[in-house]
mmCIF file of N, CA and C in Angstrom:
data_model
loop_
_atom_site.group_PDB
_atom_site.id
_atom_site.type_symbol
_atom_site.label_atom_id
_atom_site.label_comp_id
_atom_site.label_asym_id
_atom_site.label_seq_id
_atom_site.Cartn_x
_atom_site.Cartn_y
_atom_site.Cartn_z
ATOM 1 N N MET A 1 4.190 -11.363 -20.565
ATOM 2 C CA MET A 1 3.413 -11.545 -19.317
ATOM 3 C C MET A 1 4.273 -11.107 -18.163
ATOM 4 N N GLU A 2 3.583 -10.392 -17.228
ATOM 5 C CA GLU A 2 4.297 -9.776 -15.924
ATOM 6 C C GLU A 2 4.245 -10.777 -14.860
ATOM 7 N N PRO A 3 5.265 -10.724 -14.016
ATOM 8 C CA PRO A 3 5.275 -11.632 -12.771
ATOM 9 C C PRO A 3 4.050 -11.280 -11.927
ATOM 10 N N VAL A 4 3.650 -12.108 -11.235
ATOM 11 C CA VAL A 4 2.492 -12.188 -10.367
ATOM 12 C C VAL A 4 2.908 -12.402 -9.017
ATOM 13 N N ARG A 5 2.413 -11.521 -8.014
ATOM 14 C CA ARG A 5 2.836 -11.728 -6.575
ATOM 15 C C ARG A 5 1.524 -11.721 -5.639
ATOM 16 N N THR A 6 1.691 -12.137 -4.488
ATOM 17 C CA THR A 6 0.567 -12.130 -3.628
ATOM 18 C C THR A 6 0.613 -11.012 -2.579
ATOM 19 N N CYS A 7 -0.443 -10.286 -2.361
ATOM 20 C CA CYS A 7 -0.580 -9.149 -1.360
ATOM 21 C C CYS A 7 -0.561 -9.784 -0.002
ATOM 22 N N VAL A 8 0.407 -9.370 0.982
ATOM 23 C CA VAL A 8 0.354 -9.943 2.258
ATOM 24 C C VAL A 8 -0.812 -9.636 3.155
ATOM 25 N N GLY A 9 -1.540 -8.488 2.648
ATOM 26 C CA GLY A 9 -2.726 -8.043 3.444
ATOM 27 C C GLY A 9 -4.030 -8.776 2.898
ATOM 28 N N CYS A 10 -4.445 -8.636 1.767
ATOM 29 C CA CYS A 10 -5.694 -9.350 1.234
ATOM 30 C C CYS A 10 -5.502 -10.715 0.737
ATOM 31 N N ARG A 11 -4.330 -10.954 0.445
ATOM 32 C CA ARG A 11 -3.869 -12.414 0.094
ATOM 33 C C ARG A 11 -4.338 -12.499 -1.504
ATOM 34 N N ALA A 12 -4.687 -11.470 -2.155
ATOM 35 C CA ALA A 12 -5.055 -11.614 -3.501
ATOM 36 C C ALA A 12 -3.844 -11.496 -4.462
ATOM 37 N N ARG A 13 -3.741 -12.372 -5.612
ATOM 38 C CA ARG A 13 -2.728 -12.322 -6.493
ATOM 39 C C ARG A 13 -2.946 -11.193 -7.445
ATOM 40 N N ALA A 14 -1.763 -10.407 -7.685
ATOM 41 C CA ALA A 14 -1.879 -9.291 -8.762
ATOM 42 C C ALA A 14 -0.647 -9.201 -9.481
ATOM 43 N N GLU A 15 -0.597 -8.404 -10.482
ATOM 44 C CA GLU A 15 0.593 -8.168 -11.291
ATOM 45 C C GLU A 15 1.622 -7.435 -10.203
ATOM 46 N N ARG A 16 2.877 -7.580 -10.506
ATOM 47 C CA ARG A 16 3.880 -7.019 -9.700
ATOM 48 C C ARG A 16 3.889 -5.419 -9.750
ATOM 49 N N SER A 17 3.337 -4.950 -10.939
ATOM 50 C CA SER A 17 3.470 -3.511 -10.977
ATOM 51 C C SER A 17 2.250 -2.808 -10.236
ATOM 52 N N SER A 18 1.262 -3.584 -9.750
ATOM 53 C CA SER A 18 0.277 -2.914 -8.908
ATOM 54 C C SER A 18 0.467 -3.048 -7.475
ATOM 55 N N LEU A 19 1.542 -3.666 -7.216
ATOM 56 C CA LEU A 19 1.993 -3.884 -5.778
ATOM 57 C C LEU A 19 3.143 -3.030 -5.468
ATOM 58 N N VAL A 20 3.509 -2.843 -4.122
ATOM 59 C CA VAL A 20 4.710 -2.324 -3.719
ATOM 60 C C VAL A 20 5.530 -3.329 -2.868
ATOM 61 N N ARG A 21 6.816 -3.334 -3.016
ATOM 62 C CA ARG A 21 7.637 -4.207 -2.204
ATOM 63 C C ARG A 21 8.070 -3.603 -0.818
ATOM 64 N N ILE A 22 7.987 -4.333 0.263
ATOM 65 C CA ILE A 22 8.326 -3.867 1.643
ATOM 66 C C ILE A 22 9.316 -4.791 2.068
ATOM 67 N N VAL A 23 10.416 -4.157 2.558
ATOM 68 C CA VAL A 23 11.501 -4.936 3.206
ATOM 69 C C VAL A 23 11.784 -4.358 4.735
ATOM 70 N N ALA A 24 12.386 -5.191 5.424
ATOM 71 C CA ALA A 24 12.771 -4.792 6.896
ATOM 72 C C ALA A 24 14.249 -4.367 6.915
ATOM 73 N N GLN A 25 14.416 -3.106 7.525
ATOM 74 C CA GLN A 25 15.830 -2.658 7.631
ATOM 75 C C GLN A 25 15.721 -2.110 8.961
ATOM 76 N N ASP A 26 16.694 -2.824 9.895
ATOM 77 C CA ASP A 26 16.824 -2.324 11.241
ATOM 78 C C ASP A 26 15.477 -2.395 12.007
ATOM 79 N N SER A 27 14.792 -3.412 11.848
ATOM 80 C CA SER A 27 13.360 -3.635 12.499
ATOM 81 C C SER A 27 12.424 -2.458 12.094
ATOM 82 N N GLN A 28 12.608 -1.834 10.952
ATOM 83 C CA GLN A 28 11.654 -0.958 10.434
ATOM 84 C C GLN A 28 11.268 -1.216 9.108
ATOM 85 N N LEU A 29 9.899 -1.132 8.640
ATOM 86 C CA LEU A 29 9.527 -1.579 7.397
ATOM 87 C C LEU A 29 9.778 -0.328 6.474
ATOM 88 N N VAL A 30 10.278 -0.684 5.202
ATOM 89 C CA VAL A 30 10.685 0.409 4.186
ATOM 90 C C VAL A 30 10.252 0.013 2.880
ATOM 91 N N VAL A 31 9.664 0.993 2.263
ATOM 92 C CA VAL A 31 9.178 0.806 0.892
ATOM 93 C C VAL A 31 10.333 0.558 -0.091
ATOM 94 N N ASP A 32 10.478 -0.469 -0.772
ATOM 95 C CA ASP A 32 11.477 -0.692 -1.895
ATOM 96 C C ASP A 32 10.931 -0.275 -3.244
ATOM 97 N N THR A 33 11.089 0.967 -3.541
ATOM 98 C CA THR A 33 10.433 1.488 -4.864
ATOM 99 C C THR A 33 11.109 0.881 -6.056
ATOM 100 N N THR A 34 12.442 0.465 -6.052
ATOM 101 C CA THR A 34 13.084 -0.144 -7.163
ATOM 102 C C THR A 34 13.049 -1.628 -7.134
ATOM 103 N N ALA A 35 12.578 -2.251 -6.072
ATOM 104 C CA ALA A 35 12.508 -3.688 -5.913
ATOM 105 C C ALA A 35 13.951 -4.328 -5.987
ATOM 106 N N SER A 36 14.921 -3.676 -5.359
ATOM 107 C CA SER A 36 16.254 -4.106 -5.652
ATOM 108 C C SER A 36 17.023 -4.112 -4.197
ATOM 109 N N LEU A 37 16.324 -3.742 -3.106
ATOM 110 C CA LEU A 37 16.928 -3.831 -1.795
ATOM 111 C C LEU A 37 17.228 -5.337 -1.421
ATOM 112 N N PRO A 38 18.265 -5.479 -0.605
ATOM 113 C CA PRO A 38 18.693 -6.914 -0.393
ATOM 114 C C PRO A 38 17.672 -7.436 0.645
ATOM 115 N N GLY A 39 17.564 -8.800 0.764
ATOM 116 C CA GLY A 39 16.798 -9.423 1.730
ATOM 117 C C GLY A 39 15.430 -9.791 1.322
ATOM 118 N N ARG A 40 14.502 -10.470 2.054
ATOM 119 C CA ARG A 40 13.224 -10.821 1.650
ATOM 120 C C ARG A 40 12.343 -9.751 1.539
ATOM 121 N N GLY A 41 11.427 -9.856 0.695
ATOM 122 C CA GLY A 41 10.413 -8.715 0.445
ATOM 123 C C GLY A 41 8.975 -9.241 0.694
ATOM 124 N N ALA A 42 8.119 -8.268 1.147
ATOM 125 C CA ALA A 42 6.748 -8.686 1.203
ATOM 126 C C ALA A 42 6.051 -7.711 0.203
ATOM 127 N N TRP A 43 4.944 -8.167 -0.485
ATOM 128 C CA TRP A 43 4.309 -7.254 -1.432
ATOM 129 C C TRP A 43 2.975 -6.984 -0.902
ATOM 130 N N LEU A 44 2.608 -5.726 -1.150
ATOM 131 C CA LEU A 44 1.526 -5.093 -0.601
ATOM 132 C C LEU A 44 0.716 -4.117 -1.552
ATOM 133 N N HIS A 45 -0.548 -4.270 -1.612
ATOM 134 C CA HIS A 45 -1.399 -3.252 -2.366
ATOM 135 C C HIS A 45 -1.071 -1.860 -1.772
ATOM 136 N N PRO A 46 -0.997 -0.903 -2.359
ATOM 137 C CA PRO A 46 -0.850 0.587 -1.690
ATOM 138 C C PRO A 46 -2.134 1.125 -1.264
ATOM 139 N N GLN A 47 -2.984 0.368 -0.428
ATOM 140 C CA GLN A 47 -4.286 0.697 0.044
ATOM 141 C C GLN A 47 -4.254 0.561 1.512
ATOM 142 N N ILE A 48 -4.986 1.460 2.302
ATOM 143 C CA ILE A 48 -4.952 1.291 3.688
ATOM 144 C C ILE A 48 -5.603 -0.001 4.183
ATOM 145 N N GLN A 49 -6.637 -0.346 3.394
ATOM 146 C CA GLN A 49 -7.339 -1.592 3.986
ATOM 147 C C GLN A 49 -6.351 -2.927 3.841
ATOM 148 N N CYS A 50 -5.574 -2.956 2.867
ATOM 149 C CA CYS A 50 -4.568 -4.116 2.754
ATOM 150 C C CYS A 50 -3.543 -3.997 3.853
ATOM 151 N N TYR A 51 -3.127 -2.787 4.098
ATOM 152 C CA TYR A 51 -2.050 -2.508 5.226
ATOM 153 C C TYR A 51 -2.720 -2.921 6.650
ATOM 154 N N GLN A 52 -3.912 -2.490 6.786
ATOM 155 C CA GLN A 52 -4.499 -2.882 8.054
ATOM 156 C C GLN A 52 -4.677 -4.296 8.224
ATOM 157 N N LEU A 53 -5.057 -5.103 7.181
ATOM 158 C CA LEU A 53 -5.196 -6.525 7.260
ATOM 159 C C LEU A 53 -3.868 -7.159 7.557
ATOM 160 N N ALA A 54 -2.799 -6.638 6.891
ATOM 161 C CA ALA A 54 -1.468 -7.245 7.057
ATOM 162 C C ALA A 54 -0.939 -7.002 8.508
ATOM 163 N N VAL A 55 -1.270 -5.984 9.235
ATOM 164 C CA VAL A 55 -0.895 -5.682 10.522
ATOM 165 C C VAL A 55 -1.697 -6.529 11.418
ATOM 166 N N LYS A 56 -2.920 -6.677 11.228
ATOM 167 C CA LYS A 56 -3.935 -7.388 12.058
ATOM 168 C C LYS A 56 -3.466 -8.930 12.028
ATOM 169 N N ARG A 57 -3.130 -9.383 10.799
ATOM 170 C CA ARG A 57 -2.594 -10.773 10.693
ATOM 171 C C ARG A 57 -1.166 -11.056 11.177
ATOM 172 N N ARG A 58 -0.470 -9.932 11.413
ATOM 173 C CA ARG A 58 0.909 -10.062 11.587
ATOM 174 C C ARG A 58 1.795 -10.544 10.396
ATOM 175 N N ALA A 59 1.242 -10.253 9.242
ATOM 176 C CA ALA A 59 1.740 -10.934 8.107
ATOM 177 C C ALA A 59 3.212 -10.470 7.592
ATOM 178 N N PHE A 60 3.542 -9.291 8.086
ATOM 179 C CA PHE A 60 4.824 -8.640 7.728
ATOM 180 C C PHE A 60 5.956 -9.489 8.352
ATOM 181 N N GLY A 61 5.770 -9.755 9.648
ATOM 182 C CA GLY A 61 6.899 -10.535 10.313
ATOM 183 C C GLY A 61 6.955 -12.002 9.760
ATOM 184 N N ARG A 62 5.898 -12.558 9.392
ATOM 185 C CA ARG A 62 5.909 -13.933 8.818
ATOM 186 C C ARG A 62 6.626 -13.874 7.482
ATOM 187 N N ALA A 63 6.022 -13.051 6.625
ATOM 188 C CA ALA A 63 6.459 -12.990 5.236
ATOM 189 C C ALA A 63 8.004 -12.558 5.062
ATOM 190 N N LEU A 64 8.531 -11.802 6.062
ATOM 191 C CA LEU A 64 9.779 -11.315 6.046
ATOM 192 C C LEU A 64 10.766 -12.201 6.912
ATOM 193 N N ARG A 65 10.173 -13.183 7.549
ATOM 194 C CA ARG A 65 10.940 -14.049 8.456
ATOM 195 C C ARG A 65 11.678 -13.207 9.490
ATOM 196 N N GLU A 66 11.041 -12.315 10.118
ATOM 197 C CA GLU A 66 11.681 -11.402 11.104
ATOM 198 C C GLU A 66 11.139 -11.729 12.488
ATOM 199 N N PRO A 67 11.966 -12.212 13.303
ATOM 200 C CA PRO A 67 11.423 -12.624 14.738
ATOM 201 C C PRO A 67 11.152 -11.473 15.611
ATOM 202 N N ARG A 68 11.882 -10.335 15.353
ATOM 203 C CA ARG A 68 11.612 -9.090 16.172
ATOM 204 C C ARG A 68 10.531 -8.388 15.826
ATOM 205 N N PRO A 69 9.812 -7.555 16.728
ATOM 206 C CA PRO A 69 8.662 -6.682 16.378
ATOM 207 C C PRO A 69 9.199 -5.622 15.312
ATOM 208 N N LEU A 70 8.273 -5.395 14.397
ATOM 209 C CA LEU A 70 8.686 -4.396 13.352
ATOM 210 C C LEU A 70 7.941 -3.083 13.587
ATOM 211 N N ASP A 71 8.704 -2.005 13.149
ATOM 212 C CA ASP A 71 8.032 -0.717 13.347
ATOM 213 C C ASP A 71 7.309 -0.436 12.062
ATOM 214 N N THR A 72 6.053 -0.231 12.150
ATOM 215 C CA THR A 72 5.122 0.036 10.976
ATOM 216 C C THR A 72 4.753 1.464 10.750
ATOM 217 N N ALA A 73 5.105 2.294 11.708
ATOM 218 C CA ALA A 73 4.650 3.649 11.602
ATOM 219 C C ALA A 73 4.968 4.397 10.302
ATOM 220 N N ALA A 74 6.192 4.460 9.872
ATOM 221 C CA ALA A 74 6.521 5.140 8.591
ATOM 222 C C ALA A 74 5.642 4.461 7.471
ATOM 223 N N LEU A 75 5.598 3.179 7.372
ATOM 224 C CA LEU A 75 4.807 2.618 6.234
ATOM 225 C C LEU A 75 3.298 2.970 6.302
ATOM 226 N N GLU A 76 2.903 2.975 7.588
ATOM 227 C CA GLU A 76 1.433 3.447 7.638
ATOM 228 C C GLU A 76 1.174 4.819 7.255
ATOM 229 N N ASN A 77 2.155 5.763 7.565
ATOM 230 C CA ASN A 77 1.955 7.239 7.145
ATOM 231 C C ASN A 77 1.982 7.229 5.678
ATOM 232 N N SER A 78 2.882 6.463 5.018
ATOM 233 C CA SER A 78 3.084 6.406 3.574
ATOM 234 C C SER A 78 1.894 5.918 2.919
ATOM 235 N N VAL A 79 1.286 4.978 3.476
ATOM 236 C CA VAL A 79 0.016 4.427 2.944
ATOM 237 C C VAL A 79 -1.172 5.352 3.065
ATOM 238 N N ARG A 80 -1.281 5.959 4.124
ATOM 239 C CA ARG A 80 -2.246 6.916 4.505
ATOM 240 C C ARG A 80 -2.347 8.254 3.682
ATOM 241 N N GLU A 81 -1.030 8.616 3.342
ATOM 242 C CA GLU A 81 -0.904 9.928 2.606
ATOM 243 C C GLU A 81 -0.823 9.494 1.136
ATOM 244 N N ASN A 82 -0.978 8.322 0.783
ATOM 245 C CA ASN A 82 -0.914 7.892 -0.629
ATOM 246 C C ASN A 82 0.295 8.191 -1.342
ATOM 247 N N ARG A 83 1.432 8.027 -0.720
ATOM 248 C CA ARG A 83 2.865 8.303 -1.253
ATOM 249 C C ARG A 83 3.543 7.138 -1.730
ATOM 250 N N LEU A 84 2.742 5.970 -1.936
ATOM 251 C CA LEU A 84 3.492 4.788 -2.405
ATOM 252 C C LEU A 84 3.494 4.801 -3.740
ATOM 253 N N ASN A 85 4.672 4.408 -4.558
ATOM 254 C CA ASN A 85 4.725 4.340 -5.970
ATOM 255 C C ASN A 85 4.730 2.825 -6.292
ATOM 256 N N GLY A 86 3.878 2.504 -7.139
ATOM 257 C CA GLY A 86 3.681 1.102 -7.370
ATOM 258 C C GLY A 86 4.223 0.814 -8.767
#
């Protein structure tokens, strides 16, 4: 049985393999393809709708417990260009 995580965008529970892990490094959101980077992680479906919901709800800052504003530009480009590996 595979671990289950919750998408910070749509709040749906899904298997870990269908989500990507996002971490904050120097106030920038980074995709953690190996799921091994240090620190807290947020899980997200690699779809633009989930990304937009997460940004609208300010879910990344809460999930990562990051008080500073986070730069989401690189993550948005990755999601839009469908470059995320899940």
